[in-house]
Amino acid sequence: CGSLGMHVLAWTRNPDPERLDRAGAQYADLDTLLSESDVVTLHLPHTPETDRIISADRVRRLKPDSYFINTARAELVDEDAMLHALRNRSIAGAAFDVFSEEPLSPENPFRSLPNVILTPHIGFRTPEASRRSISIAFDNLVGALNGNALNVVETS
């Protein structure tokens, strides 16, 4: 068992068996993950390769009692297909922290669905994340002042 006593499946474009093992997760291809998971949470950057990676076909793979969570990027999901699935109860529910239209208009159809939780792009904002961000910024500042820069981003 992995986190919280769950059997955790993970998909990534660059599987690392050691990292998956440390996380207590088992690698699965994306279609298998979607069709077997009770909860799917999305954590990907938006790139040309990931644009609408959760296509209408992949939305249809989700189980009727599954929940879908997107805190990554709206462009990863076919919103029309997801809206259709939620309206027809093809999936149990969803939570979205990102939208193709931000801020989300009062007329947006996701707002009227009882099986959807919406947050205004603040899902990352936890006390733990805030403490970690401050700690990283402080360590970077001290490192730079001591001539030992940390977390350096090289640009070409």
Coordinates of C-alpha atoms in Angstrom, one line a residue:
C1 CA 0.0 0.0 0.0
G2 CA 1.1 3.5 -0.7
S3 CA 0.0 6.9 0.6
L4 CA -3.0 6.8 3.0
G5 CA -3.4 3.0 2.6
M6 CA -4.1 3.4 -1.1
H7 CA -2.7 1.5 -4.0
V8 CA -1.1 4.4 -6.0
L9 CA -0.7 4.3 -9.7
A10 CA 1.5 6.9 -11.4
W11 CA 2.1 7.9 -15.0
T12 CA 4.9 10.1 -16.1
R13 CA 6.5 10.9 -19.4
N14 CA 9.9 10.0 -17.9
P15 CA 9.4 7.0 -15.5
D16 CA 12.0 6.6 -12.8
P17 CA 11.6 3.2 -11.1
E18 CA 13.6 4.2 -8.1
R19 CA 11.5 7.4 -7.5
L20 CA 8.3 5.5 -8.0
D21 CA 9.4 2.9 -5.5
R22 CA 10.4 5.6 -2.9
A23 CA 6.9 7.1 -3.4
G24 CA 5.2 3.8 -3.0
A25 CA 3.7 4.0 -6.4
Q26 CA 3.3 1.6 -9.3
Y27 CA 3.9 2.8 -12.9
A28 CA 0.9 2.5 -15.3
D29 CA 0.3 3.8 -18.8
L30 CA -2.0 6.7 -18.8
D31 CA -5.0 4.9 -20.2
T32 CA -4.7 2.2 -17.6
L33 CA -4.3 4.7 -14.8
L34 CA -7.5 6.6 -16.0
S35 CA -9.6 3.4 -16.2
E36 CA -8.5 1.9 -12.9
S37 CA -8.2 4.9 -10.6
D38 CA -10.8 6.1 -8.0
V39 CA -9.1 9.5 -7.9
V40 CA -7.0 11.0 -10.7
T41 CA -5.0 14.1 -9.9
L42 CA -3.1 15.9 -12.7
H43 CA 0.4 17.4 -12.3
L44 CA 1.9 18.3 -15.7
P45 CA 3.2 21.4 -17.4
H46 CA 1.4 22.6 -20.5
T47 CA 3.5 21.9 -23.6
P48 CA 2.6 21.0 -27.2
E49 CA 2.9 17.3 -26.2
T50 CA 0.5 17.6 -23.2
D51 CA -2.1 19.9 -24.8
R52 CA -5.5 18.3 -24.1
I53 CA -3.7 15.1 -23.0
I54 CA -7.0 14.4 -21.1
S55 CA -8.9 14.2 -24.4
A56 CA -12.6 13.3 -24.8
D57 CA -11.5 9.7 -25.3
R58 CA -9.5 9.7 -22.1
V59 CA -12.4 11.4 -20.2
R60 CA -14.6 8.5 -21.3
R61 CA -12.0 6.0 -19.7
L62 CA -12.7 7.4 -16.2
K63 CA -14.7 5.1 -14.0
P64 CA -18.3 6.2 -13.1
D65 CA -17.4 6.4 -9.4
S66 CA -14.1 8.3 -10.0
Y67 CA -13.1 11.8 -9.1
F68 CA -10.8 14.0 -11.3
I69 CA -8.6 16.8 -9.9
N70 CA -6.8 19.4 -12.0
T71 CA -4.4 21.8 -10.2
A72 CA -2.0 21.9 -13.1
R73 CA -3.1 23.7 -16.3
A74 CA -6.5 24.0 -17.9
E75 CA -5.1 23.3 -21.3
L76 CA -4.3 19.8 -20.3
V77 CA -8.0 18.8 -20.3
D78 CA -10.8 18.8 -22.9
E79 CA -13.1 21.0 -20.8
D80 CA -16.1 20.3 -23.0
A81 CA -15.7 16.5 -22.6
M82 CA -15.2 16.9 -18.9
L83 CA -18.3 19.1 -18.6
H84 CA -20.3 16.5 -20.5
A85 CA -19.1 13.7 -18.2
L86 CA -19.9 15.7 -15.1
R87 CA -23.4 16.7 -16.3
N88 CA -24.2 13.1 -17.3
R89 CA -22.6 11.7 -14.1
S90 CA -20.3 9.6 -16.2
I91 CA -17.8 10.3 -13.4
A92 CA -18.7 11.1 -9.8
G93 CA -17.1 14.5 -9.5
A94 CA -14.2 16.8 -10.1
A95 CA -12.2 19.6 -8.5
F96 CA -10.6 22.3 -10.6
D97 CA -8.1 25.0 -9.5
V98 CA -7.3 26.1 -13.1
F99 CA -9.6 27.2 -15.9
S100 CA -9.2 28.2 -19.6
E101 CA -11.0 31.4 -18.5
E102 CA -9.5 33.1 -15.5
P103 CA -11.1 34.5 -13.5
L104 CA -14.0 32.2 -13.9
S105 CA -17.1 34.1 -15.1
P106 CA -20.3 33.7 -13.1
E107 CA -21.9 32.2 -16.2
N108 CA -19.4 29.4 -16.5
P109 CA -21.3 26.1 -16.6
F110 CA -18.9 24.4 -14.1
R111 CA -20.3 26.7 -11.4
S112 CA -23.8 25.2 -11.6
L113 CA -22.7 21.5 -11.2
P114 CA -23.2 20.0 -7.7
N115 CA -20.5 17.4 -8.3
V116 CA -17.7 20.0 -8.9
I117 CA -15.4 21.9 -6.5
L118 CA -13.9 25.1 -7.8
T119 CA -11.0 27.0 -6.3
P120 CA -9.5 30.3 -7.8
H121 CA -6.0 29.0 -8.6
I122 CA -5.0 28.8 -5.0
G123 CA -4.8 25.0 -4.5
F124 CA -1.1 25.2 -3.8
R125 CA -1.6 27.6 -1.0
T126 CA -1.1 25.6 2.2
P127 CA 0.7 26.6 5.3
E128 CA 3.3 23.9 4.5
A129 CA 3.9 25.2 1.0
S130 CA 4.2 28.8 2.3
R131 CA 6.8 27.8 4.9
R132 CA 8.7 25.9 2.3
S133 CA 8.7 28.8 -0.2
I134 CA 9.9 31.2 2.4
S135 CA 12.6 28.8 3.5
I136 CA 13.8 28.3 -0.1
A137 CA 13.9 32.1 -0.7
F138 CA 15.8 32.6 2.6
D139 CA 18.3 29.9 1.8
N140 CA 18.8 31.4 -1.7
L141 CA 19.4 34.8 -0.3
V142 CA 21.9 33.6 2.3
G143 CA 23.6 31.4 -0.3
A144 CA 24.0 34.3 -2.7
L145 CA 25.3 36.7 0.0
N146 CA 27.9 34.0 0.9
G147 CA 28.9 33.5 -2.7
N148 CA 27.3 30.1 -2.9
A149 CA 24.2 30.6 -5.1
L150 CA 21.5 27.9 -4.9
N151 CA 18.8 27.0 -7.3
V152 CA 20.5 28.8 -10.2
V153 CA 18.6 28.8 -13.5
E154 CA 20.8 28.9 -16.5
T155 CA 19.4 30.7 -19.6
S156 CA 20.9 30.5 -23.0

